[in-house]
Amino acid sequence: MTTFELLLQSIDLDTLSRIRTASELISVALGLTISYLAYLGYRRNQSRPMLFIALGFALILGVPGAALVILGFGLNVPVPIVNSVGQVSELAGLVAILYGLWTPQRT
């Protein structure tokens, strides 16, 4: 047996699941923090592009993690559906950020 195989056999799946849940919660928290700071930038400067950037970060970092925690772990929704929700949210977030970066600043 190789060292890699021994390592795989020694991993406790319950512990790995808890670590995955914790990392998702951290991802959600960081995403919402970044989104909030971008939103504050929007309010301070009345910069409409910053509003789309804030929305994009919320969709990219906050929603997929929240979907996994709520739908996947809380409601036991099948993984392909949870992944689809996350993927659509990430794509919408990327479009929002792209729009925010390309939108000309109104003065």
PDB file of C-alpha atoms in Angstrom:
ATOM      1  CA  MET A   1       0.000   0.000   0.000  1.00  0.00           C
ATOM      2  CA  THR A   2       1.204   3.477  -0.832  1.00  0.00           C
ATOM      3  CA  THR A   3       1.332   6.353   1.604  1.00  0.00           C
ATOM      4  CA  PHE A   4      -1.487   8.080  -0.279  1.00  0.00           C
ATOM      5  CA  GLU A   5      -3.770   5.075   0.098  1.00  0.00           C
ATOM      6  CA  LEU A   6      -3.013   4.889   3.818  1.00  0.00           C
ATOM      7  CA  LEU A   7      -3.779   8.583   4.173  1.00  0.00           C
ATOM      8  CA  LEU A   8      -7.112   8.179   2.385  1.00  0.00           C
ATOM      9  CA  GLN A   9      -8.079   5.276   4.620  1.00  0.00           C
ATOM     10  CA  SER A  10      -7.260   7.220   7.766  1.00  0.00           C
ATOM     11  CA  ILE A  11      -9.523  10.183   6.949  1.00  0.00           C
ATOM     12  CA  ASP A  12     -12.681  10.295   9.023  1.00  0.00           C
ATOM     13  CA  LEU A  13     -15.538  11.319   6.698  1.00  0.00           C
ATOM     14  CA  ASP A  14     -17.529  12.885   9.519  1.00  0.00           C
ATOM     15  CA  THR A  15     -14.613  15.170  10.404  1.00  0.00           C
ATOM     16  CA  LEU A  16     -14.087  15.985   6.740  1.00  0.00           C
ATOM     17  CA  SER A  17     -17.764  16.913   6.429  1.00  0.00           C
ATOM     18  CA  ARG A  18     -17.498  19.257   9.424  1.00  0.00           C
ATOM     19  CA  ILE A  19     -14.403  20.893   7.947  1.00  0.00           C
ATOM     20  CA  ARG A  20     -16.219  21.358   4.633  1.00  0.00           C
ATOM     21  CA  THR A  21     -19.202  22.933   6.406  1.00  0.00           C
ATOM     22  CA  ALA A  22     -16.921  25.275   8.352  1.00  0.00           C
ATOM     23  CA  SER A  23     -15.105  26.328   5.187  1.00  0.00           C
ATOM     24  CA  GLU A  24     -18.425  27.059   3.483  1.00  0.00           C
ATOM     25  CA  LEU A  25     -19.537  29.179   6.423  1.00  0.00           C
ATOM     26  CA  ILE A  26     -16.252  31.101   6.309  1.00  0.00           C
ATOM     27  CA  SER A  27     -16.706  31.598   2.562  1.00  0.00           C
ATOM     28  CA  VAL A  28     -20.219  32.953   3.099  1.00  0.00           C
ATOM     29  CA  ALA A  29     -19.024  35.289   5.850  1.00  0.00           C
ATOM     30  CA  LEU A  30     -16.134  36.626   3.757  1.00  0.00           C
ATOM     31  CA  GLY A  31     -18.363  37.062   0.716  1.00  0.00           C
ATOM     32  CA  LEU A  32     -20.966  38.976   2.649  1.00  0.00           C
ATOM     33  CA  THR A  33     -18.282  41.122   4.308  1.00  0.00           C
ATOM     34  CA  ILE A  34     -16.746  42.037   0.943  1.00  0.00           C
ATOM     35  CA  SER A  35     -20.211  42.752  -0.442  1.00  0.00           C
ATOM     36  CA  TYR A  36     -21.054  44.961   2.524  1.00  0.00           C
ATOM     37  CA  LEU A  37     -17.830  46.943   2.174  1.00  0.00           C
ATOM     38  CA  ALA A  38     -18.481  47.423  -1.546  1.00  0.00           C
ATOM     39  CA  TYR A  39     -22.023  48.531  -0.733  1.00  0.00           C
ATOM     40  CA  LEU A  40     -20.653  51.077   1.743  1.00  0.00           C
ATOM     41  CA  GLY A  41     -18.406  52.333  -1.064  1.00  0.00           C
ATOM     42  CA  TYR A  42     -21.487  52.704  -3.241  1.00  0.00           C
ATOM     43  CA  ARG A  43     -23.349  54.669  -0.562  1.00  0.00           C
ATOM     44  CA  ARG A  44     -20.371  56.880   0.232  1.00  0.00           C
ATOM     45  CA  ASN A  45     -19.592  57.784  -3.385  1.00  0.00           C
ATOM     46  CA  GLN A  46     -23.003  57.184  -5.023  1.00  0.00           C
ATOM     47  CA  SER A  47     -21.114  55.060  -7.566  1.00  0.00           C
ATOM     48  CA  ARG A  48     -23.620  52.856  -9.380  1.00  0.00           C
ATOM     49  CA  PRO A  49     -20.881  50.538 -10.715  1.00  0.00           C
ATOM     50  CA  MET A  50     -19.843  49.823  -7.112  1.00  0.00           C
ATOM     51  CA  LEU A  51     -23.394  48.660  -6.411  1.00  0.00           C
ATOM     52  CA  PHE A  52     -23.097  46.033  -9.166  1.00  0.00           C
ATOM     53  CA  ILE A  53     -19.695  44.977  -7.854  1.00  0.00           C
ATOM     54  CA  ALA A  54     -21.195  44.536  -4.378  1.00  0.00           C
ATOM     55  CA  LEU A  55     -24.052  42.507  -5.838  1.00  0.00           C
ATOM     56  CA  GLY A  56     -21.603  40.406  -7.838  1.00  0.00           C
ATOM     57  CA  PHE A  57     -19.512  39.504  -4.802  1.00  0.00           C
ATOM     58  CA  ALA A  58     -22.646  38.588  -2.859  1.00  0.00           C
ATOM     59  CA  LEU A  59     -23.759  36.317  -5.694  1.00  0.00           C
ATOM     60  CA  ILE A  60     -20.336  34.734  -6.197  1.00  0.00           C
ATOM     61  CA  LEU A  61     -19.223  34.201  -2.612  1.00  0.00           C
ATOM     62  CA  GLY A  62     -22.325  34.398  -0.467  1.00  0.00           C
ATOM     63  CA  VAL A  63     -25.138  32.647  -2.286  1.00  0.00           C
ATOM     64  CA  PRO A  64     -23.385  29.377  -3.323  1.00  0.00           C
ATOM     65  CA  GLY A  65     -22.125  28.771   0.204  1.00  0.00           C
ATOM     66  CA  ALA A  66     -25.477  29.648   1.715  1.00  0.00           C
ATOM     67  CA  ALA A  67     -27.194  27.362  -0.809  1.00  0.00           C
ATOM     68  CA  LEU A  68     -24.927  24.494   0.194  1.00  0.00           C
ATOM     69  CA  VAL A  69     -25.487  25.013   3.895  1.00  0.00           C
ATOM     70  CA  ILE A  70     -29.235  25.616   3.671  1.00  0.00           C
ATOM     71  CA  LEU A  71     -30.232  23.363   0.777  1.00  0.00           C
ATOM     72  CA  GLY A  72     -27.543  20.695   0.974  1.00  0.00           C
ATOM     73  CA  PHE A  73     -27.059  20.259   4.689  1.00  0.00           C
ATOM     74  CA  GLY A  74     -30.315  21.675   6.044  1.00  0.00           C
ATOM     75  CA  LEU A  75     -32.944  20.435   3.603  1.00  0.00           C
ATOM     76  CA  ASN A  76     -31.038  17.485   2.067  1.00  0.00           C
ATOM     77  CA  VAL A  77     -31.661  18.695  -1.489  1.00  0.00           C
ATOM     78  CA  PRO A  78     -29.769  16.527  -4.017  1.00  0.00           C
ATOM     79  CA  VAL A  79     -26.205  17.686  -4.695  1.00  0.00           C
ATOM     80  CA  PRO A  80     -26.703  18.333  -8.447  1.00  0.00           C
ATOM     81  CA  ILE A  81     -29.501  20.809  -7.663  1.00  0.00           C
ATOM     82  CA  VAL A  82     -27.426  22.571  -5.002  1.00  0.00           C
ATOM     83  CA  ASN A  83     -24.474  22.764  -7.413  1.00  0.00           C
ATOM     84  CA  SER A  84     -26.732  24.148 -10.149  1.00  0.00           C
ATOM     85  CA  VAL A  85     -28.041  26.878  -7.854  1.00  0.00           C
ATOM     86  CA  GLY A  86     -24.473  27.797  -6.924  1.00  0.00           C
ATOM     87  CA  GLN A  87     -23.297  27.784 -10.537  1.00  0.00           C
ATOM     88  CA  VAL A  88     -26.138  30.010 -11.754  1.00  0.00           C
ATOM     89  CA  SER A  89     -25.491  32.397  -8.865  1.00  0.00           C
ATOM     90  CA  GLU A  90     -21.766  32.545  -9.652  1.00  0.00           C
ATOM     91  CA  LEU A  91     -22.439  33.256 -13.322  1.00  0.00           C
ATOM     92  CA  ALA A  92     -24.888  36.029 -12.435  1.00  0.00           C
ATOM     93  CA  GLY A  93     -22.338  37.467 -10.008  1.00  0.00           C
ATOM     94  CA  LEU A  94     -19.612  37.489 -12.644  1.00  0.00           C
ATOM     95  CA  VAL A  95     -21.943  39.272 -15.064  1.00  0.00           C
ATOM     96  CA  ALA A  96     -22.804  41.849 -12.381  1.00  0.00           C
ATOM     97  CA  ILE A  97     -19.117  42.511 -11.632  1.00  0.00           C
ATOM     98  CA  LEU A  98     -18.304  42.749 -15.330  1.00  0.00           C
ATOM     99  CA  TYR A  99     -21.162  45.201 -15.820  1.00  0.00           C
ATOM    100  CA  GLY A 100     -19.983  47.244 -12.831  1.00  0.00           C
ATOM    101  CA  LEU A 101     -16.452  47.426 -14.180  1.00  0.00           C
ATOM    102  CA  TRP A 102     -17.540  48.371 -17.707  1.00  0.00           C
ATOM    103  CA  THR A 103     -20.240  50.865 -16.755  1.00  0.00           C
ATOM    104  CA  PRO A 104     -18.974  54.421 -17.223  1.00  0.00           C
ATOM    105  CA  GLN A 105     -18.893  56.551 -14.085  1.00  0.00           C
ATOM    106  CA  ARG A 106     -21.618  59.218 -14.120  1.00  0.00           C
ATOM    107  CA  THR A 107     -20.576  62.551 -12.710  1.00  0.00           C
TER     108      THR A 107
END
